[in-house]
Tab-separated table of C-alpha atoms in Angstrom:
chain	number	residue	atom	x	y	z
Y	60	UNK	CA	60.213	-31.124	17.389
Y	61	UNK	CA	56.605	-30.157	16.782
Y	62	UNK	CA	55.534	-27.358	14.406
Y	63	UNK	CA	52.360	-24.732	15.370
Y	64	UNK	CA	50.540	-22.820	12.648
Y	65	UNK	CA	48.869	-19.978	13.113
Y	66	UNK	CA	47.828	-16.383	11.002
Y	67	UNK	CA	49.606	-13.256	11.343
Y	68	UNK	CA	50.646	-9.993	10.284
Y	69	UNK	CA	53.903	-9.788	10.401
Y	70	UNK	CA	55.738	-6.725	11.648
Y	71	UNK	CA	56.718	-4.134	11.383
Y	72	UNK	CA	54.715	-3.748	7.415
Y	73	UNK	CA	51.315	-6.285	8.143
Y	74	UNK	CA	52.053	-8.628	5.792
Y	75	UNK	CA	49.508	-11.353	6.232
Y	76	UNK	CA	51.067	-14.831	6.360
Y	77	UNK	CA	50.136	-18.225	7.471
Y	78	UNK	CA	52.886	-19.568	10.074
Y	79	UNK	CA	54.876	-22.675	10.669
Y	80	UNK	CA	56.596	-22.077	14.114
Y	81	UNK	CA	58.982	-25.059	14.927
Y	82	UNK	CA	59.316	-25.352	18.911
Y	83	UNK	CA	55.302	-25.552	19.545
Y	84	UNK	CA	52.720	-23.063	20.365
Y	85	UNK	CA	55.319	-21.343	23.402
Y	86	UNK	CA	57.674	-20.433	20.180
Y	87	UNK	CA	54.989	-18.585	17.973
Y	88	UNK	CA	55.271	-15.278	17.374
Y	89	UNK	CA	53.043	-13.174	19.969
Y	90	UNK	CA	50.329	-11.377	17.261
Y	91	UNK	CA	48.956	-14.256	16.177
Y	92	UNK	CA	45.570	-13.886	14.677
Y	93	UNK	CA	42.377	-15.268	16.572
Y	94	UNK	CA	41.778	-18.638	15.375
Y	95	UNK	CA	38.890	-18.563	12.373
Y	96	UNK	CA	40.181	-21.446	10.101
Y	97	UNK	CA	40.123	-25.283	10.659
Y	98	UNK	CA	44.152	-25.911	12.024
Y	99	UNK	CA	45.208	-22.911	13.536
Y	100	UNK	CA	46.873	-22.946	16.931
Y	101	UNK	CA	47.408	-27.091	16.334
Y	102	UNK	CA	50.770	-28.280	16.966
Y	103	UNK	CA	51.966	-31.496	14.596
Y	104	UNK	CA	54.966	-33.501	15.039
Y	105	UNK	CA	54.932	-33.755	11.203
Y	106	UNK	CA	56.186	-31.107	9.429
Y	107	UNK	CA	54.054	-32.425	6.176
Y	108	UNK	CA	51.079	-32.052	8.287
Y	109	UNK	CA	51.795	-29.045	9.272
Y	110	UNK	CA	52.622	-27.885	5.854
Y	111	UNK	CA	49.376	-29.261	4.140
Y	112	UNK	CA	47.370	-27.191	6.894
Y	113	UNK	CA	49.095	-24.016	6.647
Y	114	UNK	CA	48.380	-24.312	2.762
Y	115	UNK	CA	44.702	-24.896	3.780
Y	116	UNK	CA	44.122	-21.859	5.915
Y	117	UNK	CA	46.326	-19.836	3.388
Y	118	UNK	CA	44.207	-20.606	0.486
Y	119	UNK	CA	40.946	-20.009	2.848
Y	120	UNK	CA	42.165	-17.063	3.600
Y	121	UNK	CA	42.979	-15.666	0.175
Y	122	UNK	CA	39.242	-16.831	-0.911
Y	123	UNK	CA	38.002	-14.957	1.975
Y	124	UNK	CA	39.640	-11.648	0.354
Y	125	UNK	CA	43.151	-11.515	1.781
Y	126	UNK	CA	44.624	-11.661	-1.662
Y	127	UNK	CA	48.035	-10.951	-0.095
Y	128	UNK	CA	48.111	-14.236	1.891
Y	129	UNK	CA	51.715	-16.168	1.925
Y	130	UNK	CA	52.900	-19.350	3.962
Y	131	UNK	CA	56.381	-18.834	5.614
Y	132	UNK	CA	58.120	-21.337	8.062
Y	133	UNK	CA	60.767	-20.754	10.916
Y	134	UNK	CA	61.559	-20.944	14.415
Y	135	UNK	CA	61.537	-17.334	16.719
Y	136	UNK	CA	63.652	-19.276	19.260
Y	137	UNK	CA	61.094	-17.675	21.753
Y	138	UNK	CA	61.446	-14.347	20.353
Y	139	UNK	CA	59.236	-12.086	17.755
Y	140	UNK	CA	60.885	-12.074	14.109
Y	141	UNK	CA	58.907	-11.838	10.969
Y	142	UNK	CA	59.443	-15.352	8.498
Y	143	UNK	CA	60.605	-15.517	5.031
Y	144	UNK	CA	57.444	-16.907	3.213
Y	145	UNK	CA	57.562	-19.060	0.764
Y	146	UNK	CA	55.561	-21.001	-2.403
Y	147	UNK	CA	53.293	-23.719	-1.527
Y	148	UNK	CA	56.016	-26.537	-3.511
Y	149	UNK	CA	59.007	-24.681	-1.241
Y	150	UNK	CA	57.042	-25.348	1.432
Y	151	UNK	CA	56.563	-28.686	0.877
Y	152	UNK	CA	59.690	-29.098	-0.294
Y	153	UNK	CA	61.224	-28.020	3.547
Y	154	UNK	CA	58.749	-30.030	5.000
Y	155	UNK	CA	59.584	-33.099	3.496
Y	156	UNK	CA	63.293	-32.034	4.177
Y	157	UNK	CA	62.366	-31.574	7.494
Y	158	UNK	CA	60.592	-34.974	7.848
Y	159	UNK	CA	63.277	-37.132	6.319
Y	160	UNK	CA	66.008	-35.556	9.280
Y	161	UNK	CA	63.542	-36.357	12.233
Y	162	UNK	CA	64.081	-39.269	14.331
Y	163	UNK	CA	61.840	-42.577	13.938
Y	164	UNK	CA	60.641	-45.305	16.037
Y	165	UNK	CA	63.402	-48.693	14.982
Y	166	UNK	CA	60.851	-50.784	14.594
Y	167	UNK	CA	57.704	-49.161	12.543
Y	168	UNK	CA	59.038	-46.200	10.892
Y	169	UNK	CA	56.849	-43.769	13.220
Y	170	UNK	CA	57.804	-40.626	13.868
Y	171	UNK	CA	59.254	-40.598	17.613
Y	172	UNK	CA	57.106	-38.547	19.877
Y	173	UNK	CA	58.528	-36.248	22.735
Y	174	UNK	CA	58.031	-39.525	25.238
Y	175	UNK	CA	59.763	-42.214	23.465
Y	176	UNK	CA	60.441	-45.875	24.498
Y	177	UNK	CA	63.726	-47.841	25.212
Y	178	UNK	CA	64.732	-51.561	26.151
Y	179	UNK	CA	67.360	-51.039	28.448
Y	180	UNK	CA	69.116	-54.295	27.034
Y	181	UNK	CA	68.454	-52.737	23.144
Y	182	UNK	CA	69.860	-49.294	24.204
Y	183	UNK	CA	70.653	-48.193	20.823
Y	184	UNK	CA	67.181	-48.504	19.846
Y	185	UNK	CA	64.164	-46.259	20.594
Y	186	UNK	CA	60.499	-46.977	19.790
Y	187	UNK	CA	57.477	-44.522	19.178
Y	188	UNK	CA	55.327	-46.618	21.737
Y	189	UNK	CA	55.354	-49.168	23.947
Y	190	UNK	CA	53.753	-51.295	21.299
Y	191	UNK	CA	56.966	-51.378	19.385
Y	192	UNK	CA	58.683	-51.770	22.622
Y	193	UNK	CA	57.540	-54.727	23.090
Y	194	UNK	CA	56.970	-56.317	20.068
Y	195	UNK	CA	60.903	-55.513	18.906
Y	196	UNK	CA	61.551	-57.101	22.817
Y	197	UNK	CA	59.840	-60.662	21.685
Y	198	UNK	CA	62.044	-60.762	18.332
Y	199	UNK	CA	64.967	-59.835	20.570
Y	200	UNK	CA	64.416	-62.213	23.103
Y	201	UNK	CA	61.741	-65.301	22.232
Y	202	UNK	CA	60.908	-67.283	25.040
Y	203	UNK	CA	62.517	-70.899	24.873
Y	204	UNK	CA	59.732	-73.592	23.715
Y	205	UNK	CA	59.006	-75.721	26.792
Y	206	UNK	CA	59.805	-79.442	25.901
């Protein structure tokens, strides 16, 4: 899953409101603001990331005079709906939520990305690179010493 953020006025009343689109950049909603603010339009596969940015451009935004500014998170499933905002600790609170459910690499930790690694002989175990592939392959199967 990776998360987008972007500005917008929602519909149908303009409330201004800093984005967290789960699904990408192809599952924002479609009046997206043009990009002023370091972040916007950049898709993370960390929520927390995502989070920590939207807070950024929020508060940049509110210093520039939009006084109104919110953060709100949600997924439009491809379709236009306004988001529920939220307070900066509710938004990291979902994020971290969010974090702790997503799949990770058996070896490091990592988050796994879209194209993720296997072993076909470990098939119960995925890896966030081929790194970790192959390192977790060695422990698997060491070579035998040569007498």
């Amino acid at each position: 899953m990776s998360y987008t953020v972007t500005r917008q006025r929602q519909w149908p009343d303009g409330t201004p409101v800093v984005e967290i689109s789960a699904g990408g950049l192809d599952y924002t909603n479609p009046d997206a603001l043009v990009a002023k603010y370091q972040g916007e339009f950049e898709t993370f596969d960390d929520p927390r990331e995502a989070v920590d940015t939207a807070i950024a451009i929020c508060k940049a935004w509110r210093q520039d005079g939009e006084r109104r500014a919110r953060v709100g998170h949600g997924a439009t499933g491809g379709m236009t709906m306004p988001f529920d905002t939220c307070t900066f600790p509710e938004a990291r609170a979902w994020a971290k939520k969010r974090y702790e459910k997503l799949p990770k690499c058996d070896r490091c930790g990592d988050l796994l990305p879209e194209k993720h690694y296997t072993i076909p002989d470990l098939d119960d175990e995925v890896f966030c690179r081929e790194y970790c592939a192959e390192q977790r392959y060695a422990e698997a199967f060491p070579e035998e010493e040569v007498a």
